[in-house]
Each structure stands twice: as structure tokens, then as C-alpha cells.
Tab-separated table of C-alpha atoms in Angstrom:
chain	number	residue	atom	x	y	z
A	1	MET	CA	33.754	2.838	-23.912
A	2	THR	CA	31.239	4.529	-20.759
A	3	THR	CA	28.534	2.831	-19.817
A	4	ARG	CA	25.506	5.138	-19.106
A	5	ILE	CA	23.284	3.866	-15.741
A	6	VAL	CA	20.128	6.294	-15.526
A	7	ILE	CA	17.935	5.434	-11.995
A	8	VAL	CA	14.739	7.194	-12.409
A	9	GLY	CA	13.333	7.964	-8.544
A	10	GLY	CA	15.247	7.836	-5.562
A	11	GLY	CA	12.766	6.376	-3.726
A	12	SER	CA	13.600	3.397	-1.601
A	13	ALA	CA	14.072	1.413	-4.813
A	14	GLY	CA	15.534	3.458	-6.769
A	15	THR	CA	18.047	5.147	-3.545
A	16	ILE	CA	19.449	1.265	-3.107
A	17	THR	CA	19.876	0.021	-6.963
A	18	ALA	CA	21.905	3.225	-7.084
A	19	ASN	CA	24.498	2.722	-3.791
A	20	LEU	CA	24.921	-1.201	-3.935
A	21	LEU	CA	26.179	-0.318	-7.759
A	22	ALA	CA	28.558	1.982	-7.199
A	23	ARG	CA	30.061	0.007	-4.451
A	24	ASN	CA	30.049	-3.138	-6.769
A	25	LEU	CA	31.622	-1.242	-9.690
A	26	TYR	CA	33.902	0.681	-7.538
A	27	LYS	CA	36.489	0.561	-9.439
A	28	GLU	CA	34.744	0.981	-13.011
A	29	VAL	CA	32.783	3.926	-11.680
A	30	THR	CA	36.138	5.482	-10.225
A	31	SER	CA	37.714	5.399	-13.477
A	32	GLY	CA	34.968	6.607	-15.709
A	33	LYS	CA	34.122	2.966	-17.370
A	34	VAL	CA	30.498	3.563	-16.025
A	35	VAL	CA	28.477	6.717	-15.172
A	36	ILE	CA	25.714	6.520	-12.351
A	37	ASN	CA	22.471	9.287	-13.056
A	38	MET	CA	20.371	9.295	-10.557
A	39	ILE	CA	16.848	11.344	-11.925
A	40	THR	CA	14.300	13.106	-9.087
A	41	ASP	CA	12.120	15.245	-8.329
A	42	ASN	CA	12.365	15.732	-4.680
A	43	PRO	CA	16.319	16.375	-2.456
A	44	ASP	CA	14.499	15.244	0.158
A	45	HIS	CA	14.063	10.850	1.367
A	46	THR	CA	11.710	10.123	3.657
A	47	TYR	CA	11.590	6.729	5.130
A	48	GLN	CA	7.321	6.431	4.146
A	49	PRO	CA	7.387	3.755	7.295
A	50	GLY	CA	7.457	7.226	9.430
A	51	TYR	CA	4.228	8.693	8.265
A	52	LEU	CA	2.446	5.870	11.108
A	53	TYR	CA	3.732	6.712	13.923
A	54	VAL	CA	3.779	10.245	12.909
A	55	VAL	CA	-0.058	10.120	13.186
A	56	PHE	CA	0.471	9.509	17.322
A	57	ASP	CA	2.977	11.412	17.825
A	58	LYS	CA	5.401	8.932	18.251
A	59	VAL	CA	8.073	9.846	16.333
A	60	ARG	CA	8.717	13.797	15.008
A	61	PRO	CA	8.732	14.507	11.082
A	62	ASP	CA	12.714	15.761	10.582
A	63	GLU	CA	13.477	12.553	12.043
A	64	ILE	CA	12.275	10.172	8.950
A	65	VAL	CA	13.529	12.557	6.555
A	66	ARG	CA	17.557	13.147	5.096
A	67	LYS	CA	19.098	15.327	2.120
A	68	GLN	CA	19.153	12.967	-0.418
A	69	LYS	CA	21.967	14.114	-1.575
A	70	ASP	CA	23.363	12.755	1.865
A	71	LEU	CA	22.419	9.663	1.696
A	72	LEU	CA	24.076	9.042	-2.244
A	73	ASP	CA	27.022	7.800	-3.342
A	74	PRO	CA	29.272	10.673	-3.829
A	75	HIS	CA	30.317	8.610	-7.076
A	76	ILE	CA	26.550	9.685	-7.794
A	77	ASN	CA	25.963	12.049	-9.970
A	78	LEU	CA	21.990	13.151	-8.356
A	79	PHE	CA	19.874	15.549	-10.438
A	80	VAL	CA	16.460	16.850	-8.939
A	81	ASP	CA	14.932	17.914	-12.155
A	82	PRO	CA	11.986	15.666	-12.676
A	83	ALA	CA	11.504	13.363	-15.813
A	84	VAL	CA	9.041	14.105	-17.884
A	85	LYS	CA	9.690	11.270	-20.803
A	86	ILE	CA	11.105	8.425	-21.319
A	87	ASP	CA	12.222	7.074	-24.624
A	88	ARG	CA	13.496	3.526	-24.681
A	89	ASP	CA	14.105	3.419	-28.319
A	90	ASN	CA	15.898	6.208	-28.152
A	91	ARG	CA	16.843	5.359	-25.017
A	92	VAL	CA	17.506	9.191	-22.925
A	93	VAL	CA	14.995	10.235	-20.792
A	94	VAL	CA	14.380	13.759	-20.965
A	95	THR	CA	14.174	16.157	-17.428
A	96	LYS	CA	11.525	18.868	-16.588
A	97	SER	CA	14.029	21.442	-17.167
A	98	GLY	CA	14.852	19.675	-20.935
A	99	ARG	CA	18.306	18.465	-20.338
A	100	GLN	CA	18.764	15.081	-21.734
A	101	PHE	CA	19.912	12.149	-20.242
A	102	ASP	CA	20.812	8.553	-22.845
A	103	TYR	CA	21.707	5.664	-20.746
A	104	ASP	CA	22.312	2.159	-21.667
A	105	TYR	CA	20.399	1.332	-18.479
A	106	LEU	CA	17.814	2.054	-17.488
A	107	VAL	CA	16.189	1.982	-13.623
A	108	ILE	CA	13.046	2.762	-13.499
A	109	ALA	CA	11.788	3.504	-10.308
A	110	THR	CA	9.440	6.313	-10.589
A	111	GLY	CA	7.419	4.417	-7.809
A	112	SER	CA	3.371	5.321	-7.244
A	113	ARG	CA	1.310	7.898	-5.761
A	114	ILE	CA	-2.237	8.898	-4.291
A	115	VAL	CA	-4.911	9.916	-6.125
A	116	PRO	CA	-8.128	10.909	-3.703
A	117	GLU	CA	-9.246	12.250	-6.592
A	118	ASP	CA	-10.815	9.542	-8.583
A	119	ILE	CA	-13.151	8.865	-5.335
A	120	PRO	CA	-15.853	11.301	-5.166
A	121	GLY	CA	-15.884	13.577	-1.884
A	122	LEU	CA	-12.447	11.266	-0.604
A	123	LYS	CA	-10.393	13.818	-0.317
A	124	GLU	CA	-12.850	16.495	0.284
A	125	GLY	CA	-14.259	14.582	3.613
A	126	SER	CA	-11.664	12.004	4.585
A	127	TYR	CA	-7.720	11.717	6.125
A	128	TRP	CA	-5.121	9.346	5.302
A	129	PHE	CA	-2.144	9.518	6.632
A	130	TYR	CA	0.704	8.156	3.288
A	131	ASP	CA	1.668	11.775	3.015
A	132	MET	CA	4.149	14.047	5.762
A	133	GLN	CA	0.599	16.869	5.317
A	134	SER	CA	-1.903	14.202	5.784
A	135	ALA	CA	-0.373	12.669	8.844
A	136	LEU	CA	-0.200	16.130	10.494
A	137	ARG	CA	-3.751	16.682	9.381
A	138	LEU	CA	-4.558	13.264	11.416
A	139	ARG	CA	-1.623	13.679	14.517
A	140	GLU	CA	-3.707	16.784	14.942
A	141	ALA	CA	-7.464	16.171	14.256
A	142	LEU	CA	-6.682	12.138	16.085
A	143	MET	CA	-5.272	14.505	19.125
A	144	ASN	CA	-9.057	16.761	18.859
A	145	PHE	CA	-11.007	13.622	18.866
A	146	ASN	CA	-13.791	13.925	21.305
A	147	GLY	CA	-16.061	10.907	20.284
A	148	GLY	CA	-18.065	8.801	18.129
A	149	LYS	CA	-17.144	6.450	14.836
A	150	ILE	CA	-14.310	6.033	12.448
A	151	LEU	CA	-13.970	4.481	9.968
A	152	LEU	CA	-11.436	2.998	8.146
A	153	SER	CA	-11.896	2.148	4.625
A	154	MET	CA	-8.765	1.252	1.506
A	155	GLY	CA	-8.968	1.727	-2.243
A	156	ILE	CA	-7.217	0.067	-4.641
A	157	PRO	CA	-4.223	-0.747	-4.910
A	158	HIS	CA	-2.807	1.416	-2.425
A	159	LYS	CA	1.009	0.188	-1.551
A	160	CYS	CA	1.897	-1.547	1.833
A	161	PRO	CA	-0.924	-3.763	2.466
A	162	VAL	CA	-0.705	-3.935	6.261
A	163	ALA	CA	-0.288	-0.452	6.903
A	164	PRO	CA	-4.300	-0.143	7.771
A	165	LEU	CA	-4.543	-3.442	9.545
A	166	GLU	CA	-1.414	-1.210	11.732
A	167	LEU	CA	-3.377	2.113	11.873
A	168	THR	CA	-6.326	0.690	13.244
A	169	PHE	CA	-4.599	-1.711	16.335
A	170	MET	CA	-2.708	1.604	17.347
A	171	MET	CA	-5.648	3.647	16.950
A	172	TYR	CA	-6.968	1.384	19.389
A	173	ASP	CA	-4.411	1.736	22.041
A	174	TYR	CA	-4.219	5.730	21.938
A	175	PHE	CA	-7.643	5.714	22.240
A	176	LYS	CA	-7.195	3.173	25.111
A	177	GLU	CA	-3.892	5.684	26.297
A	178	ARG	CA	-6.236	8.133	26.246
A	179	ASN	CA	-9.470	6.005	28.505
A	180	MET	CA	-11.575	7.179	25.363
A	181	LEU	CA	-12.324	2.940	23.763
A	182	ASP	CA	-16.457	4.088	25.613
A	183	LYS	CA	-16.719	6.818	23.766
A	184	VAL	CA	-14.693	5.668	20.486
A	185	GLN	CA	-16.444	3.003	18.069
A	186	LEU	CA	-13.411	1.769	15.480
A	187	HIS	CA	-14.721	0.286	11.950
A	188	TYR	CA	-12.816	-1.450	9.467
A	189	THR	CA	-14.156	-2.237	6.355
A	190	TYR	CA	-11.966	-4.017	3.983
A	191	PRO	CA	-12.440	-4.492	-0.391
A	192	ILE	CA	-11.739	-8.882	-0.641
A	193	ASN	CA	-15.372	-10.685	2.085
A	194	ARG	CA	-11.970	-11.414	4.537
A	195	LEU	CA	-10.428	-8.348	6.922
A	196	HIS	CA	-6.999	-9.229	5.206
A	197	VAL	CA	-5.859	-10.427	2.447
A	198	LEU	CA	-2.998	-13.244	3.908
A	199	GLU	CA	-5.402	-15.661	5.518
A	200	PRO	CA	-3.453	-16.591	8.675
A	201	VAL	CA	-3.457	-12.745	9.695
A	202	SER	CA	-6.896	-12.394	8.581
A	203	ASP	CA	-8.133	-15.012	11.163
A	204	TRP	CA	-6.010	-13.554	13.304
A	205	THR	CA	-7.145	-10.921	13.197
A	206	ILE	CA	-10.661	-11.521	13.569
A	207	GLY	CA	-9.900	-12.853	16.375
A	208	GLU	CA	-8.190	-9.211	17.755
A	209	PHE	CA	-11.196	-7.244	15.809
A	210	GLU	CA	-14.206	-9.175	18.840
A	211	ARG	CA	-12.033	-8.664	21.563
A	212	LYS	CA	-11.843	-5.380	21.285
A	213	GLY	CA	-14.753	-4.624	20.293
A	214	ILE	CA	-13.372	-3.101	16.683
A	215	LYS	CA	-16.280	-3.526	13.952
A	216	TYR	CA	-16.043	-5.301	10.331
A	217	ASP	CA	-17.615	-5.883	7.198
A	218	THR	CA	-15.805	-6.670	3.918
A	219	PHE	CA	-16.347	-6.628	0.022
A	220	PHE	CA	-16.154	-3.255	0.422
A	221	ASN	CA	-14.702	-0.444	-2.143
A	222	MET	CA	-15.708	3.126	-1.425
A	223	GLU	CA	-17.149	4.133	-4.687
A	224	GLU	CA	-18.328	7.665	-3.329
A	225	ILE	CA	-18.365	10.102	0.290
A	226	ASP	CA	-20.746	12.275	0.859
A	227	PRO	CA	-18.309	15.052	2.858
A	228	ALA	CA	-21.821	17.328	4.417
A	229	LYS	CA	-24.105	13.228	5.177
A	230	ASN	CA	-21.076	11.461	6.954
A	231	VAL	CA	-21.670	9.004	4.497
A	232	ILE	CA	-19.893	6.395	2.060
A	233	ARG	CA	-21.142	4.188	-0.066
A	234	SER	CA	-19.413	0.874	-2.059
A	235	MET	CA	-18.946	-0.734	-5.488
A	236	GLU	CA	-21.140	-3.185	-4.155
A	237	GLY	CA	-24.028	-1.185	-3.188
A	238	ASP	CA	-23.137	-0.172	0.949
A	239	GLU	CA	-23.519	2.942	2.736
A	240	LEU	CA	-22.078	3.148	6.628
A	241	GLY	CA	-22.382	6.617	8.630
A	242	TYR	CA	-19.149	8.139	9.911
A	243	ASP	CA	-17.759	11.179	12.427
A	244	MET	CA	-14.001	10.506	11.607
A	245	LEU	CA	-13.400	8.754	7.467
A	246	ILE	CA	-9.509	7.250	7.266
A	247	THR	CA	-8.917	5.843	3.976
A	248	ILE	CA	-6.123	4.821	1.697
A	249	PRO	CA	-6.545	6.647	-1.390
A	250	PRO	CA	-6.167	4.533	-4.326
A	251	HIS	CA	-2.938	4.361	-5.456
A	252	LYS	CA	-1.646	4.687	-8.946
A	253	GLY	CA	2.271	5.570	-10.955
A	254	ALA	CA	4.173	8.478	-11.703
A	255	GLN	CA	2.598	10.576	-14.388
A	256	VAL	CA	5.757	10.661	-16.422
A	257	ILE	CA	4.942	6.672	-16.628
A	258	GLU	CA	1.863	7.537	-18.637
A	259	ASP	CA	2.752	10.287	-19.779
A	260	SER	CA	5.709	8.158	-21.919
A	261	GLY	CA	3.533	5.905	-23.334
A	262	LEU	CA	4.933	3.115	-20.748
A	263	GLY	CA	1.689	1.989	-19.329
A	264	LYS	CA	-1.362	2.496	-17.449
A	265	ASN	CA	-1.719	3.558	-14.794
A	266	GLY	CA	1.331	3.888	-14.785
A	267	TRP	CA	2.655	0.797	-13.752
A	268	VAL	CA	4.600	-0.904	-16.080
A	269	SER	CA	4.741	-4.297	-17.541
A	270	THR	CA	7.388	-6.235	-16.033
A	271	ASP	CA	9.192	-9.834	-16.182
A	272	ARG	CA	8.431	-11.024	-12.436
A	273	ARG	CA	11.668	-13.103	-12.116
A	274	LYS	CA	14.457	-10.448	-14.636
A	275	LEU	CA	12.124	-6.832	-13.218
A	276	ILE	CA	12.991	-6.454	-16.336
A	277	ASN	CA	10.333	-3.984	-18.899
A	278	THR	CA	8.865	-6.177	-20.806
A	279	GLY	CA	10.454	-6.518	-24.331
A	280	TYR	CA	13.813	-3.788	-23.483
A	281	ASP	CA	16.510	-6.048	-22.386
A	282	ASN	CA	18.207	-3.069	-20.832
A	283	VAL	CA	15.519	-1.121	-18.342
A	284	TYR	CA	15.181	-2.731	-15.358
A	285	VAL	CA	11.836	-1.529	-13.723
A	286	ILE	CA	11.654	-2.108	-9.505
A	287	GLY	CA	9.916	-0.558	-6.372
A	288	ASP	CA	5.815	0.192	-6.014
A	289	THR	CA	6.263	0.937	-10.581
A	290	THR	CA	6.111	-2.636	-11.063
A	291	ASP	CA	3.357	-4.423	-12.779
A	292	ILE	CA	3.838	-6.921	-10.759
A	293	PRO	CA	1.124	-9.180	-8.767
A	294	ILE	CA	2.978	-8.028	-5.366
A	295	SER	CA	2.823	-5.902	-2.224
A	296	LYS	CA	3.892	-1.866	-3.289
A	297	ALA	CA	6.517	-2.055	-0.178
A	298	GLY	CA	9.898	-0.746	1.029
A	299	SER	CA	10.907	-4.398	1.655
A	300	THR	CA	9.449	-4.824	-1.846
A	301	ALA	CA	11.874	-2.625	-3.365
A	302	HIS	CA	14.208	-3.469	-0.474
A	303	PHE	CA	14.766	-6.655	-2.138
A	304	GLN	CA	13.843	-6.198	-5.714
A	305	SER	CA	17.218	-3.746	-5.695
A	306	ASP	CA	19.133	-6.139	-4.723
A	307	VAL	CA	18.771	-8.887	-7.008
A	308	VAL	CA	18.740	-5.469	-9.918
A	309	ALA	CA	21.975	-4.868	-8.979
A	310	GLU	CA	23.490	-8.563	-9.359
A	311	ARG	CA	22.039	-8.117	-12.066
A	312	LEU	CA	23.469	-4.964	-13.936
A	313	THR	CA	27.633	-5.704	-12.191
A	314	SER	CA	26.808	-9.149	-13.176
A	315	ILE	CA	25.197	-7.790	-16.655
A	316	ILE	CA	28.591	-5.056	-17.330
A	317	SER	CA	31.176	-6.575	-15.588
A	318	GLN	CA	31.201	-10.254	-16.888
A	319	GLY	CA	28.881	-9.953	-19.705
A	320	ASP	CA	25.344	-12.459	-17.995
A	321	THR	CA	23.859	-13.557	-15.231
A	322	VAL	CA	21.711	-16.416	-13.230
A	323	ILE	CA	19.706	-14.117	-11.429
A	324	GLU	CA	16.059	-13.110	-10.433
A	325	TYR	CA	14.136	-12.274	-8.131
A	326	ASP	CA	12.271	-15.106	-5.949
A	327	GLY	CA	9.356	-12.585	-4.742
A	328	LYS	CA	10.245	-11.883	-1.453
A	329	VAL	CA	8.926	-9.996	0.498
A	330	VAL	CA	9.546	-9.456	4.181
A	331	CYS	CA	6.573	-6.802	6.928
A	332	PHE	CA	6.307	-6.129	10.546
A	333	VAL	CA	3.544	-5.054	11.420
A	334	GLU	CA	2.138	-2.798	14.392
A	335	THR	CA	-0.192	-5.441	16.624
A	336	GLY	CA	-0.719	-1.640	18.531
A	337	PHE	CA	1.798	-0.193	20.827
A	338	ASP	CA	3.923	-2.823	22.411
A	339	GLU	CA	3.651	-5.858	20.059
A	340	ALA	CA	3.708	-6.660	17.039
A	341	THR	CA	4.104	-9.901	14.677
A	342	TYR	CA	6.888	-10.544	11.433
A	343	ILE	CA	5.249	-12.304	8.340
A	344	TRP	CA	7.558	-12.618	5.344
A	345	PHE	CA	6.803	-14.869	1.719
A	346	ASN	CA	7.725	-15.548	-1.721
A	347	TYR	CA	6.214	-17.011	-5.046
A	348	ASN	CA	6.451	-20.502	-3.461
A	349	THR	CA	5.935	-20.190	-0.151
A	350	PRO	CA	2.836	-17.886	1.617
A	351	PRO	CA	3.702	-16.520	4.559
A	352	LYS	CA	2.983	-17.162	8.129
A	353	PRO	CA	2.693	-15.111	10.951
A	354	THR	CA	4.615	-16.024	14.485
A	355	PRO	CA	3.116	-14.808	17.506
A	356	PRO	CA	2.629	-10.968	18.136
A	357	SER	CA	5.400	-10.022	21.383
A	358	ARG	CA	7.081	-6.845	22.737
A	359	MET	CA	10.274	-8.767	21.829
A	360	LEU	CA	8.765	-7.718	17.482
A	361	HIS	CA	7.722	-5.171	17.794
A	362	TRP	CA	11.315	-3.317	19.711
A	363	MET	CA	12.859	-4.920	15.937
A	364	LYS	CA	9.812	-2.599	14.429
A	365	LEU	CA	11.559	-0.253	16.333
A	366	GLY	CA	14.674	-0.537	15.974
A	367	TYR	CA	14.495	-1.343	11.647
A	368	ASN	CA	12.866	2.480	11.476
A	369	ARG	CA	16.556	3.934	12.388
A	370	LEU	CA	18.151	1.021	10.991
A	371	TYR	CA	16.233	1.517	7.454
A	372	TRP	CA	18.913	4.799	6.566
A	373	LEU	CA	21.807	1.498	5.886
A	374	THR	CA	19.266	0.294	4.080
A	375	ALA	CA	19.548	2.790	2.129
A	376	ARG	CA	22.855	3.362	1.284
A	377	GLY	CA	23.484	0.045	0.671
A	378	ILE	CA	24.504	-1.507	3.604
A	379	LEU	CA	21.945	-3.883	4.786
B	1	MET	CA	-17.841	-19.644	-23.031
B	2	SER	CA	-15.326	-20.833	-26.278
B	3	ASP	CA	-16.455	-18.014	-27.776
B	4	LEU	CA	-15.571	-15.775	-25.753
B	5	LYS	CA	-12.876	-13.229	-26.241
B	6	ILE	CA	-10.867	-12.343	-23.381
B	7	ASP	CA	-9.828	-9.254	-22.927
B	8	GLN	CA	-7.148	-8.792	-20.805
B	9	VAL	CA	-5.540	-11.251	-18.323
B	10	VAL	CA	-4.909	-11.156	-14.493
B	11	ASP	CA	-2.242	-13.339	-14.046
B	12	ALA	CA	-1.695	-13.439	-9.659
B	13	ARG	CA	-0.362	-16.648	-9.705
B	14	GLY	CA	1.810	-16.460	-6.826
B	15	SER	CA	0.830	-13.534	-5.353
B	16	ALA	CA	0.510	-13.860	-1.252
B	17	CYS	CA	0.184	-10.191	-1.044
B	18	PRO	CA	-2.244	-8.244	-2.892
B	19	GLY	CA	-3.769	-11.257	-3.401
B	20	PRO	CA	-5.603	-12.391	-6.628
B	21	LEU	CA	-8.734	-10.941	-5.882
B	22	MET	CA	-7.672	-7.721	-5.262
B	23	GLU	CA	-5.590	-7.902	-8.323
B	24	LEU	CA	-8.941	-8.709	-10.251
B	25	ILE	CA	-10.391	-5.855	-8.027
B	26	LYS	CA	-8.127	-3.723	-8.951
B	27	ALA	CA	-8.985	-4.823	-12.830
B	28	VAL	CA	-12.296	-4.071	-13.085
B	29	LYS	CA	-12.577	-1.322	-11.591
B	30	ALA	CA	-9.659	-0.264	-14.358
B	31	ALA	CA	-12.073	-1.766	-17.114
B	32	GLU	CA	-13.696	-0.995	-20.095
B	33	VAL	CA	-17.588	-1.547	-19.621
B	34	GLY	CA	-17.757	-4.374	-21.202
B	35	THR	CA	-14.270	-5.970	-21.010
B	36	VAL	CA	-13.878	-9.732	-20.443
B	37	ILE	CA	-10.923	-10.822	-17.794
B	38	GLU	CA	-9.827	-13.986	-17.748
B	39	LEU	CA	-8.060	-13.640	-13.688
B	40	LEU	CA	-5.672	-16.629	-13.018
B	41	SER	CA	-4.525	-18.186	-9.512
B	42	ALA	CA	-2.894	-20.738	-7.799
B	43	GLU	CA	-4.796	-20.336	-5.097
B	44	LYS	CA	-7.876	-22.902	-4.723
B	45	GLY	CA	-10.044	-20.173	-2.384
B	46	THR	CA	-10.245	-18.177	-4.781
B	47	THR	CA	-12.728	-20.518	-6.909
B	48	THR	CA	-15.376	-19.540	-3.845
B	49	ASP	CA	-14.027	-15.891	-3.046
B	50	ALA	CA	-13.886	-14.346	-6.518
B	51	PRO	CA	-17.152	-15.712	-8.379
B	52	ALA	CA	-18.804	-14.642	-4.471
B	53	TRP	CA	-17.416	-10.689	-5.363
B	54	ILE	CA	-18.756	-10.608	-8.811
B	55	LYS	CA	-21.916	-11.172	-7.621
B	56	LYS	CA	-22.415	-9.151	-4.959
B	57	VAL	CA	-21.032	-5.515	-7.333
B	58	GLY	CA	-23.488	-7.229	-10.185
B	59	GLN	CA	-20.360	-8.073	-13.080
B	60	GLU	CA	-20.686	-11.050	-14.944
B	61	TYR	CA	-20.142	-14.003	-13.778
B	62	ILE	CA	-19.146	-15.910	-16.646
B	63	SER	CA	-16.748	-18.898	-15.343
B	64	THR	CA	-14.108	-20.868	-13.591
B	65	ALA	CA	-12.142	-24.303	-14.762
B	66	GLU	CA	-9.236	-25.905	-13.758
B	67	LYS	CA	-5.993	-25.584	-15.091
B	68	ASP	CA	-2.739	-27.255	-14.698
B	69	GLY	CA	-2.269	-26.262	-11.595
B	70	TYR	CA	-4.059	-23.479	-11.115
B	71	TRP	CA	-7.977	-21.700	-11.404
B	72	SER	CA	-8.987	-19.456	-13.868
B	73	ILE	CA	-11.601	-17.351	-13.617
B	74	VAL	CA	-13.725	-15.613	-15.888
B	75	VAL	CA	-15.994	-11.500	-15.985
B	76	LYS	CA	-16.968	-9.667	-17.938
B	77	LYS	CA	-17.622	-5.743	-17.219
B	78	ILE	CA	-20.728	-4.996	-17.664
B	79	LYS	CA	-20.982	-1.600	-15.817
């Protein structure tokens, strides 16, 4: 009897999980006892943290994109055919072309997407950098920026919670290198009452912002933008003007999740330790798709993939498992063009950022190149 | 408080990042007007941060209660 594993989504979570399973279950896969099918909507795989560097002309677009088929173990069957329905009760995934994939185990790794259309005026009035096209558009706008006030604002929820800070610090160095600091005012806003969700990071940021002359406001959740007047209004009733607006648009999960009735706004109810979909022991949920109150980040996807691959391997080959996810997340945080800091935390251990250093910056740059080994399930 | 029906529980215990307040804001934004939301947080700081945001944004702050190793904060979306 063949055990069929279907992985929906070819981002970091889906790709790492698929490759780890193909290696862990090598004998079963090569003998036909286990079949791994990956369904994705994109023939390309992008290292998304690279967008930040595209903005500042530090990385070219083609450096952060690979063909998905080149990243996958050859024993994995890849189908570039978007999933349009996930039917857990009948254990089947239906794709856009009408193909049906029956499964014994399902891994949902459909990720998240930006929804700028959810904030009135955001699409017309703002720049962002969470996809290639928008990163290149922001790159060009910054190159042509002659001076004025650049305002930053974040939607909720958004992936990679450190990206807004990294962008701000890197913009400071960008304009410093171009001798434009006297012409540019950076103004950072944040949804909660500090500058980052992690208090130690926030405390350190306040000192850096004051030293660098970066203005900031807290409790600022964007509600609407008036692109004609260059004004942004918050849920809290505040109003700020700008010459250039850069935002992190709010995110939602994949459309197929809502269309299949799996979760409001595309987030799927997930056991935070077993990573199974509530009520479905044979359905795993990983990466941005979960509703676990944890960072939506590549690092989270990576560590969850390790756990799910081990759990499935043990269950398929030995019948059961005790392996669980402890909430581990690790993030490098760029604090400019030359230095970076680093945080790790889990459900029980709060983060303690280390002092920024050149070495950590070079480690981050190194990892940007090593990521392709992570995607292949090697690192 | 004892008569109030909780419509949605946001269990943000163990959430270092994005953290309980961010989870609450996300929930309030997505909820229908009239929804009563209970936020669970293991961070004591949430007991001051969350009511401060609820009041600033003009929603109805209901209560804060200390439980066994965590706190419960209740808010009603009124607009």
C-alpha cells in the first residue's frame, strides 16, 4: 500500500519539508511505498529576505530567485498548478486545472500575501518591498528622491517583524552614503506602544533613533491614506503628512484557505506544539499559514519544517512520535549597512538581543547565500 | 463581567514576537462590531499596554484579571 503525502505550497516551509521527507524516507520513496507530491502556484522560488537588499541595490533580482524544480529532491513530484480547494473530509486537494490529489497526509504551507487593498489609499499612495516588483519600484523611488520626509507605517499582521526596523536603519546609511542626511527626515511609526514588539530591541532602537535623528510615533495603526494630500490617518485618530510613504501592507493567508473554509483571513487553526490542524491528525500546517501567535518569518517556517518532517517520518516508519515544536525562532537583524544583531527565542525563553557587530552582519550576508542549502534540507 | 459572553479568545501566551498586543490589534481589526474578545497573555506588561491601546483607539475596555500564571484582558469592539 502506498502512503501519499501532499504538500501544498512551494515556499520555504513546503520546500524544506518536502526535501527532508524525501531524504528521511529515501527507501520508502525509491521503492514506491511513499509518494510525495508538491502542489504550488509558482515555478520560481524566491529568497524573500533578499528584497530588502534589492531596495538598496545590494543584491540583483536574479540572485534571490531559483527554479523550484532545481531545489527539490528528484523523487518529489512537482505540480505547478494552484490548489483551489482543500477537502479535509474526503482527503483530496483539487487544483486549478481540475486535477485531484488524494492524500493520506497533507502539509499546508500556502504562506501569506500582502493585501494593500484592505487599507484605503494604500495601493495608490505607498511604496513597499514585499515582492520583487514593489522592491524594484521602491529602489527607483529612493534613487530619485531629492529630499523631504519619508514616513514608515506597518499593517497588521505582517511577516518578518524585524524588516521595518532593518529598512529604516539601512535607509539612514543609504542617505548618509549619498550625503543627503541634511535633506531627509525619516519618521517611523509602529502599531504598539514601543518601537518593536521585543522590548529589549525597542529600548535599543530608541537610543539609536535619537542618536540618528530619526523621528518616531507609537500606537499608530494606519486606517486610510489620502494620496492627493500626502496624509495618513490612524485608527487612533492621529494624522501625519509625508513626502514619501513606505508601508508594510497588512497580510492575509492564501485565498484557497478561505475558499475551502479552513480559516478566517487565510489563517488555519493549528496546535502550537504538534503543528496539526485542529481536529485533523493527518493535516499539518506550517509557516505563515498557521494561526499560532508567533513570528511569520522564514526562520519560523524552517524550524517548523524540521519538526513536521521528523514527525511524519516517525509516524510513517514507526507508527508514532513525541517530537514537538518548541516555538523556536532565530532572526538576524540588520542595524545598518555594516552591523547586525541577532535574536532567538521560543515559547518559554524570551529574546535577548546581542550587541550589533560587523561579524553578525557578515553572518547574515553569508546566510543570504547559504539559504539555498536550507531550502534543500541540508542546512 | 460574569454575565458577559466571550465571543473570541486570543491566546497569546508564549508569544514573544509579534506579542500579545499585536495579536489583540489584529483580532480587533478583524472582528465584527459588538464582538467581545478575551486576550490571554503571560506578560505582565500587557495589563497596562493593552488597556492603554483600547482606550486610545476608542474601544470598550472591560476588565483585567490575574489567572494562574497569566492575565486575561477583555475588550468589546464598539465601532
